[in-house]
Coordinates of C-alpha atoms in Angstrom, one line a residue:
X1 CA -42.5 -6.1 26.0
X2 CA -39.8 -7.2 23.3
X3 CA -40.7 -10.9 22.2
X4 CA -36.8 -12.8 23.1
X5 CA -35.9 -12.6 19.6
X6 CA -36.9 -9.1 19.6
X7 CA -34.6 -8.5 22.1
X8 CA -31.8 -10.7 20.5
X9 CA -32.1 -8.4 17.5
X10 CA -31.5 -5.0 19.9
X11 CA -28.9 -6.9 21.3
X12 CA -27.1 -7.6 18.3
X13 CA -27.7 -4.4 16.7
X14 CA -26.0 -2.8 20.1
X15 CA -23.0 -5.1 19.6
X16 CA -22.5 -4.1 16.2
X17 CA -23.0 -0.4 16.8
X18 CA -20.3 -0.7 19.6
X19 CA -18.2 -3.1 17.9
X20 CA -16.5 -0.2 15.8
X21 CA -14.8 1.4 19.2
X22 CA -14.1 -1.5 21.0
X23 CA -10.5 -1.4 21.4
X24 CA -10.5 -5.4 20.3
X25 CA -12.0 -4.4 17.1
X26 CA -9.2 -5.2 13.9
X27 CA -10.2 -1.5 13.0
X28 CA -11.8 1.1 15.0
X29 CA -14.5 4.3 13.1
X30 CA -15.3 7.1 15.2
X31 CA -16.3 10.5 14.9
X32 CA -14.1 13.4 16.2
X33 CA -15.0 16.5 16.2
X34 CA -15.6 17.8 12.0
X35 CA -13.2 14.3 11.4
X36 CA -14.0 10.7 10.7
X37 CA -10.6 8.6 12.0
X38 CA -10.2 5.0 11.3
X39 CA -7.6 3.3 13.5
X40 CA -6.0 0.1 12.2
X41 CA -6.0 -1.8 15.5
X42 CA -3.9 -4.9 14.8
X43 CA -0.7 -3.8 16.8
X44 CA 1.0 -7.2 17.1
X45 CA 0.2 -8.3 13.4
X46 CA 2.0 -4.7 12.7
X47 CA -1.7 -3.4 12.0
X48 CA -1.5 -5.5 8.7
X49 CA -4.8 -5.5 6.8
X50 CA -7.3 -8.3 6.6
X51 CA -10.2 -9.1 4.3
X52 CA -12.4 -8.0 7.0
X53 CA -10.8 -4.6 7.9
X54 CA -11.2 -4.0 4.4
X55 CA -14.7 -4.5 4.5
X56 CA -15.4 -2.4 7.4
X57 CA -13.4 1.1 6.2
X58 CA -14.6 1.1 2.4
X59 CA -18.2 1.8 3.1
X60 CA -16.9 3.6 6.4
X61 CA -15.1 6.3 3.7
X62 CA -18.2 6.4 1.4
X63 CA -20.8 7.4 4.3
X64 CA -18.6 9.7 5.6
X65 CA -18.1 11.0 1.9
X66 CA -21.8 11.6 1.9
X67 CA -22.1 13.3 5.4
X68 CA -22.7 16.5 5.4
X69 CA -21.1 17.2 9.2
X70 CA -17.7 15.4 8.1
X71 CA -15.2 17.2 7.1
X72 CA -12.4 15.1 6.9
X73 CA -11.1 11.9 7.0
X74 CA -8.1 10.7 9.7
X75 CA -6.7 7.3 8.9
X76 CA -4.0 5.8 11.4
X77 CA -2.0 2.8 13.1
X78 CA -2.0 2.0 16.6
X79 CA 1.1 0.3 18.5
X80 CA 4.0 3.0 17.9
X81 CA 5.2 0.8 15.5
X82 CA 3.8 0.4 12.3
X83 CA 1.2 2.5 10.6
X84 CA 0.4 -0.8 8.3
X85 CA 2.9 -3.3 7.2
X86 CA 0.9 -4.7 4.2
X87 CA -1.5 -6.9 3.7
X88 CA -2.4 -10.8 4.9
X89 CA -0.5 -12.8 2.4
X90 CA -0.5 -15.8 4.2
X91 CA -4.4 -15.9 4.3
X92 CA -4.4 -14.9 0.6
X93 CA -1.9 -18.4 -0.3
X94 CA -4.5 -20.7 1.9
X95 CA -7.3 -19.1 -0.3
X96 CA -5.3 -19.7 -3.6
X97 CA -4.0 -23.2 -2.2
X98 CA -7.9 -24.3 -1.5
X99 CA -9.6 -22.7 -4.5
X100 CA -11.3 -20.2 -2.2
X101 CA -13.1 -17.3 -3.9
X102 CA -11.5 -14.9 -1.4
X103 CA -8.4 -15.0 -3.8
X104 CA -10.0 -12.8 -6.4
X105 CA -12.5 -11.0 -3.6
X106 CA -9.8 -10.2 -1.5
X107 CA -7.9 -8.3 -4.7
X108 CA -11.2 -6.9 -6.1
X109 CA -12.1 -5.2 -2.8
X110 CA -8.8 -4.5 -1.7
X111 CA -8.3 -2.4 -4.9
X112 CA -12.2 -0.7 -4.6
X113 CA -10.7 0.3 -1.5
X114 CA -7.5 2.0 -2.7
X115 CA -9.8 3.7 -5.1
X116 CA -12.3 5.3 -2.4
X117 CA -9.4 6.6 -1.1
X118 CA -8.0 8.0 -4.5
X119 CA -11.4 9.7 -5.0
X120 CA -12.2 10.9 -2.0
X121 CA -13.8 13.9 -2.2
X122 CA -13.1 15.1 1.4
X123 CA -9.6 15.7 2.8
X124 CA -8.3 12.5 3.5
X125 CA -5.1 12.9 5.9
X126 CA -3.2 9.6 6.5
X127 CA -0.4 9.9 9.7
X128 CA 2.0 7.3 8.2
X129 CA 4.3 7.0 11.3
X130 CA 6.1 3.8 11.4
X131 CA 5.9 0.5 9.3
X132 CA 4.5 1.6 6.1
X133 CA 4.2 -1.0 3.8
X134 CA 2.5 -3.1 0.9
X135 CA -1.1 -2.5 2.0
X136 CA -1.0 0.3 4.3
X137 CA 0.4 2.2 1.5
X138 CA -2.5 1.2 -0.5
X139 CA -5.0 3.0 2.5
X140 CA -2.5 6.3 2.7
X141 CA -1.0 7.3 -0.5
X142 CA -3.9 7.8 -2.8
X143 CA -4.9 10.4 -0.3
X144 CA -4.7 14.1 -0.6
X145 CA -1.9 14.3 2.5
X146 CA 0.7 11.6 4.2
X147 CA 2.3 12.9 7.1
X148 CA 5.4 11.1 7.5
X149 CA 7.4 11.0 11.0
X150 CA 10.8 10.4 11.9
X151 CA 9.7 6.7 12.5
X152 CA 8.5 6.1 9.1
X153 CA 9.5 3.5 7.2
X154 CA 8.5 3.0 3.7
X155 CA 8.8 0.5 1.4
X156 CA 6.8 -2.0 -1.5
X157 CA 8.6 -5.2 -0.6
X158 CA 6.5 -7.7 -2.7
X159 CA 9.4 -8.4 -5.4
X160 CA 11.5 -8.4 -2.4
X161 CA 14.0 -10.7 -0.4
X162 CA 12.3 -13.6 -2.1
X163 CA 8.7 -12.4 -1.3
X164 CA 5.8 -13.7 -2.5
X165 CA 6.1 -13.2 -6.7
X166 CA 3.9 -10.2 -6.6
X167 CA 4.1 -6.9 -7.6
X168 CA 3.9 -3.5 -6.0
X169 CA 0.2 -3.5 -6.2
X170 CA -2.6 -1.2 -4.2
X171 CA -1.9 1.6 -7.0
X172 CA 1.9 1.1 -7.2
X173 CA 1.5 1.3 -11.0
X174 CA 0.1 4.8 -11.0
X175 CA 2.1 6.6 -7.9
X176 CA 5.7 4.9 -8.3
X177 CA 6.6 6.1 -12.1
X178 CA 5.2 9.3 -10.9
X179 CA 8.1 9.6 -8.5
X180 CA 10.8 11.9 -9.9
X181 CA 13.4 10.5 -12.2
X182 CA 13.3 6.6 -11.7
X183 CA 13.0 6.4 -8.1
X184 CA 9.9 4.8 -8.3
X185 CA 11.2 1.8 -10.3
X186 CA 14.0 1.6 -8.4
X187 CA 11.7 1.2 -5.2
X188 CA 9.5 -1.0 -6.7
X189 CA 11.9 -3.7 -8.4
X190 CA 14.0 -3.4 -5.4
X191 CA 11.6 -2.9 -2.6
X192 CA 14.4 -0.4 -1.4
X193 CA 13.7 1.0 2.3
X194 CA 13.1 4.7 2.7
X195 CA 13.2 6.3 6.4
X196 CA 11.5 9.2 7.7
X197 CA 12.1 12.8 6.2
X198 CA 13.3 10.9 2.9
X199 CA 9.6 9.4 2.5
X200 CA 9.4 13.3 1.9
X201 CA 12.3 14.0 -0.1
X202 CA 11.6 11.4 -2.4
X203 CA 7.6 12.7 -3.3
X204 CA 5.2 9.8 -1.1
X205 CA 4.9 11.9 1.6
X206 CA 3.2 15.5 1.6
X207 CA 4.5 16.8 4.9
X208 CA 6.8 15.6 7.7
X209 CA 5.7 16.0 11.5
X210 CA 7.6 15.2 14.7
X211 CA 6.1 11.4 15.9
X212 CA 5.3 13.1 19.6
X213 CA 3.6 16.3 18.0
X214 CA 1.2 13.8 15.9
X215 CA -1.9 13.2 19.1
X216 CA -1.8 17.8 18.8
X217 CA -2.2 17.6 15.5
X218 CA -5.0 15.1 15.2
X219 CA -6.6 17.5 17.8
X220 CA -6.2 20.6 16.3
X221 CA -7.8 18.8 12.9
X222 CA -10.7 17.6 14.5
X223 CA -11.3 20.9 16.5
X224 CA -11.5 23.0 13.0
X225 CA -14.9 24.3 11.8
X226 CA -16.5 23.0 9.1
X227 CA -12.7 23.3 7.0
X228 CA -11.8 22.8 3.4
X229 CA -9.1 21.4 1.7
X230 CA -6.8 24.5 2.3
X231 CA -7.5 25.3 5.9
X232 CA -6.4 21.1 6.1
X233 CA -3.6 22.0 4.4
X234 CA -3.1 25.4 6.1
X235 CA -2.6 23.4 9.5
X236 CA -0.6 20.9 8.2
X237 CA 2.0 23.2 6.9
X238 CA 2.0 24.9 10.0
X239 CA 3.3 21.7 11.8
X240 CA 5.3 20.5 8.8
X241 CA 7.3 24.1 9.2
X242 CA 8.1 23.5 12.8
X243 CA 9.1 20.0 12.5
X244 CA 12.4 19.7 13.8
X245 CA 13.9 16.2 13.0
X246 CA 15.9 15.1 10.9
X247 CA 15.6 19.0 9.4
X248 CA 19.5 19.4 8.3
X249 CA 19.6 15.4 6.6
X250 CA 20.7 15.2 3.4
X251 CA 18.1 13.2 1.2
X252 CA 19.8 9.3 1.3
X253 CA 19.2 8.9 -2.6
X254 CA 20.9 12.3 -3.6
X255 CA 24.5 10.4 -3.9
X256 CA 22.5 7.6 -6.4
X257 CA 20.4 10.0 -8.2
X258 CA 22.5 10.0 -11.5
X259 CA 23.0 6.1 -11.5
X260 CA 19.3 5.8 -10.8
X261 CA 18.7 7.4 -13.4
X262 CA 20.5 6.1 -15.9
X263 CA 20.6 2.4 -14.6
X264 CA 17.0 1.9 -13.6
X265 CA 16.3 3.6 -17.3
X266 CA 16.3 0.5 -19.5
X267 CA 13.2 -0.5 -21.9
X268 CA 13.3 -4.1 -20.7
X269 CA 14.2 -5.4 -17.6
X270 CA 17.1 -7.8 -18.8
X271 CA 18.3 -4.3 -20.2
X272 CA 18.3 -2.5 -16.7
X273 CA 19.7 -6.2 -15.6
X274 CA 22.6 -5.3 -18.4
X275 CA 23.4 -1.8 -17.3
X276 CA 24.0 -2.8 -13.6
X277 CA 26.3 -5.7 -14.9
X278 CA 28.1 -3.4 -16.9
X279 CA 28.5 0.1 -14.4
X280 CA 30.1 -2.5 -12.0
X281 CA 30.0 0.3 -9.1
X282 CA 29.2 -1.1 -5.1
X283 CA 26.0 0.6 -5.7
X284 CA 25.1 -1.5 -9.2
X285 CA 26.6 -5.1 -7.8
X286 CA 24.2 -4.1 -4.7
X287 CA 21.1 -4.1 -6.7
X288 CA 21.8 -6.1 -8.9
X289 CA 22.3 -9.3 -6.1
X290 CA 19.3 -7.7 -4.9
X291 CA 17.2 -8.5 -7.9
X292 CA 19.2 -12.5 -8.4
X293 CA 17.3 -13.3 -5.4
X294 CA 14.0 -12.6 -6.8
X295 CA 11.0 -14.1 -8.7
X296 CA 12.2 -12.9 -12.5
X297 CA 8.7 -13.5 -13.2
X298 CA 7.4 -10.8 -10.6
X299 CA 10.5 -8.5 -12.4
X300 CA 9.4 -9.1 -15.3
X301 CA 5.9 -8.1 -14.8
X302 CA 6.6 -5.2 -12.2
X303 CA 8.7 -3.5 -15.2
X304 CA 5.9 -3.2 -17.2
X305 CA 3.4 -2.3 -14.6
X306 CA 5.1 0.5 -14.2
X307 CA 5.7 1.6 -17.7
X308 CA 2.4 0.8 -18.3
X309 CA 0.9 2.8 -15.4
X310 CA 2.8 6.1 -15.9
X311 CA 0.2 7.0 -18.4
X312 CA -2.6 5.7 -17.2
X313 CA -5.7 6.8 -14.7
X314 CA -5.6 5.3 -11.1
X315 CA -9.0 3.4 -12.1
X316 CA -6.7 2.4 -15.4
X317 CA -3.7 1.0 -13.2
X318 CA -6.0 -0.7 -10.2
X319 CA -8.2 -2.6 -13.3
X320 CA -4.7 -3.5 -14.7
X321 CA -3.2 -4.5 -11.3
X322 CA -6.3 -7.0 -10.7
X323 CA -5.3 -8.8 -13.9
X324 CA -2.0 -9.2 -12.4
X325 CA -3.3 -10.1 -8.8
X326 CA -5.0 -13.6 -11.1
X327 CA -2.3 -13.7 -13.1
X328 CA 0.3 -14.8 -9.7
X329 CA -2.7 -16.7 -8.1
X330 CA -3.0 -19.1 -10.8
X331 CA 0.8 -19.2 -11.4
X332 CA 3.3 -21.0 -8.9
X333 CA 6.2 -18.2 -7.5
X334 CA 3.4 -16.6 -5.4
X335 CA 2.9 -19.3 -3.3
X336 CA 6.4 -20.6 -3.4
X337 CA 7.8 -17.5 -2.4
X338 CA 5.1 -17.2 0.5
X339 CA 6.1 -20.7 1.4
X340 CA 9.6 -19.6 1.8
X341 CA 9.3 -16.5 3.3
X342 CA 6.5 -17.1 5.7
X343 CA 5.9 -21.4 5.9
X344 CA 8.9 -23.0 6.2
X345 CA 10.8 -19.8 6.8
X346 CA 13.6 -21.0 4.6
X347 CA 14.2 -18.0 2.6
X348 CA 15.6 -19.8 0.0
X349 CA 12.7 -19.9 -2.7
X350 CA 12.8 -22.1 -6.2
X351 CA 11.8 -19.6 -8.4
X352 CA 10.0 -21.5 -11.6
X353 CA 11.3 -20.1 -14.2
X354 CA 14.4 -19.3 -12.7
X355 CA 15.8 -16.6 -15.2
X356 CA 14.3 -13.7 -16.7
X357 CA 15.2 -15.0 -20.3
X358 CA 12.7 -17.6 -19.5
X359 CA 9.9 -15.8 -19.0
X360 CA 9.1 -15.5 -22.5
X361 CA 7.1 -12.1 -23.5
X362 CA 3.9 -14.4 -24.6
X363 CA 3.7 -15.2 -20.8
X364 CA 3.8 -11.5 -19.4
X365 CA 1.1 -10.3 -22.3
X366 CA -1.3 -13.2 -20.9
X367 CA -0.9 -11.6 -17.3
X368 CA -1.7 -8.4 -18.9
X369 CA -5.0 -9.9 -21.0
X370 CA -8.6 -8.6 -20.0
X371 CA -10.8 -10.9 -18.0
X372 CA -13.7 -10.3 -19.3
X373 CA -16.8 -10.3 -17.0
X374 CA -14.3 -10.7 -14.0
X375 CA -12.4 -7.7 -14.8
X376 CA -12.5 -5.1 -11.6
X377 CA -15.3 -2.7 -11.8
X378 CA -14.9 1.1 -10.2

């Protein structure tokens, strides 16, 4: 007979065996068939991730990485509405606000995390259908395939509306100047929405799949034997071919391409700020009072992120990203902008300094310095 703490320990060990697909759960890892599938289970927080789900699906990716009877990798969003609208900022300004180590463990794991998926060495199929932001584009991008629905809705809003003074982080150094032309710093100073089919169009997406055909697909993945990367990719083209909405829509930034281009093109950001002053079009004064209500410090250092980042390694961008992440904790627009986006609801932050002339270079280079022992390690 088990001794009562012996039978506290089977106990405990059941619970945390079962906790994983208990429908409470924050995040939910099962086995399927030839698949692993993590669900982000946090429907009325939009499945937003939390230092905790964090925790649970990086070594989730690595044992399955290791597992000889997993094939592949499903990662996906319960609720109908959001696939995963970002991260838990609020938690991460309480942290900063009480000198709480979670401010630079939250960033460091966050990021390993982003890298797991980047290096993942099985097929790693994210269904991005609905809310896809911040965070949850951290978890799906870096994979091989993101299947985008007709619900999808993409953006990096951390420079946005007055959010937060932070930058499009979770590898939006190395995939957004990869984007064709300058979309990707358009997006990512603007935090510019895309929808559906035009998550495609515009290069984040690999393939596009009706949102009702999406449970037959996850079946028909999990039912395949033993596959590789090309019979994945054989099944999700099938789908992607017979994908019928939004088939005939012209892509929403074709009209902008050329001013994109040339507006979003500058070598500084109070140069990009210049050219949009100067074109004068609806389309220029709209971005340009897009990016008046912003931190210029988050601008500022968003700009060179992504110059930076289109030549480096996704190990490279995520190190240099971290830097950043400490950089905004120990500044003031992060929490200010949290404050008025989220605390007192506001929306009318005091950005300090308030103009981009005043965030001398010296500053930004700091941001960008090396942290020594605290620098992330992949």
């Amino acid at each position: 007979r088990l001794r009562p703490f012996g039978r506290l320990q089977v106990v405990l060990q059941h619970l945390k065996m079962s906790k994983h697909t208990d429908s409470t759960a924050e995040v939910l890892l099962e086995k399927k068939g030839c698949a692993g599938i993590i669900t982000l289970n946090r429907p009325k927080a939009l499945n937003a991730i939390n230092f905790s789900m964090i925790r649970q699906i990086y070594p989730q990716i690595k044992t399955w990485e290791k597992d000889p009877e997993t094939f592949l990798i499903i990662i996906k969003g319960t609720g109908g509405k959001a696939f995963s609208a970002g991260g838990d900022v609020r938690a991460l300004r309480d942290a900063g606000i009480a000198g709480d180590r979670m401010a630079q463990d939250f960033f460091k794991e966050e990021y390993s995390l982003n890298n797991a998926v980047g290096t993942c060495k099985k097929p790693y199929v994210a269904l991005i259908d609905g809310i896809t932001m911040g965070g949850g584009v951290g978890v799906s991008v870096h994979g091989h395939f993101r299947v985008a629905t007709e619900k999808t809705l993409f953006a990096m809003p951390e420079t946005a509306i007055g959010k937060y003074c932070l930058f499009p982080d979770v590898g939006g150094g190395y995939f957004l100047p990869r984007l064709s032309g300058r979309i990707g710093y358009y997006l990512g100073l603007t935090g510019s929405r895309l929808k559906g089919r035009d998550v495609l169009k515009a290069g984040i997406a690999t393939h596009f799949v009706d949102s009702e055909k999406l449970p037959a697909l996850e079946k028909d993945l999990t039912a395949l034997k033993s596959p590789s990367m090309e019979d994945v990719a054989d099944l999700l083209n099938s789908y992607h071919a017979k994908s019928k909405a939004e088939r005939d829509k012209p892509f929403v930034l074709d009209e902008h391409m050329e001013k994109i281009n040339s507006l979003f093109s500058g070598n500084s950001m109070e140069e990009i700020v210049k050219k949009l002053k100067q074109d004068g079009s609806a389309f220029a004064n709209k971005q340009l009072e897009t990016l008046n209500k912003m931190s210029p410090t988050s601008l500022k250092l968003t700009f060179r992120q992504l110059t930076e980042g289109a030549s480096m390694s996704l190990q490279e961008v995520l190190r240099m990203e971290y830097r950043l992440s400490q950089a905004c904790m120990k500044g003031t627009d992060f929490y200010e902008g949290v404050r008025a986006v989220l605390v007192d609801k506001d929306q009318a932050p005091r950005w300090k300094p308030a103009a981009l002339e005043e965030v001398s270079d010296e500053f930004v280079d700091n941001c960008f310095k090396p942290l020594g022992n605290n620098d992330l390690k992949l």
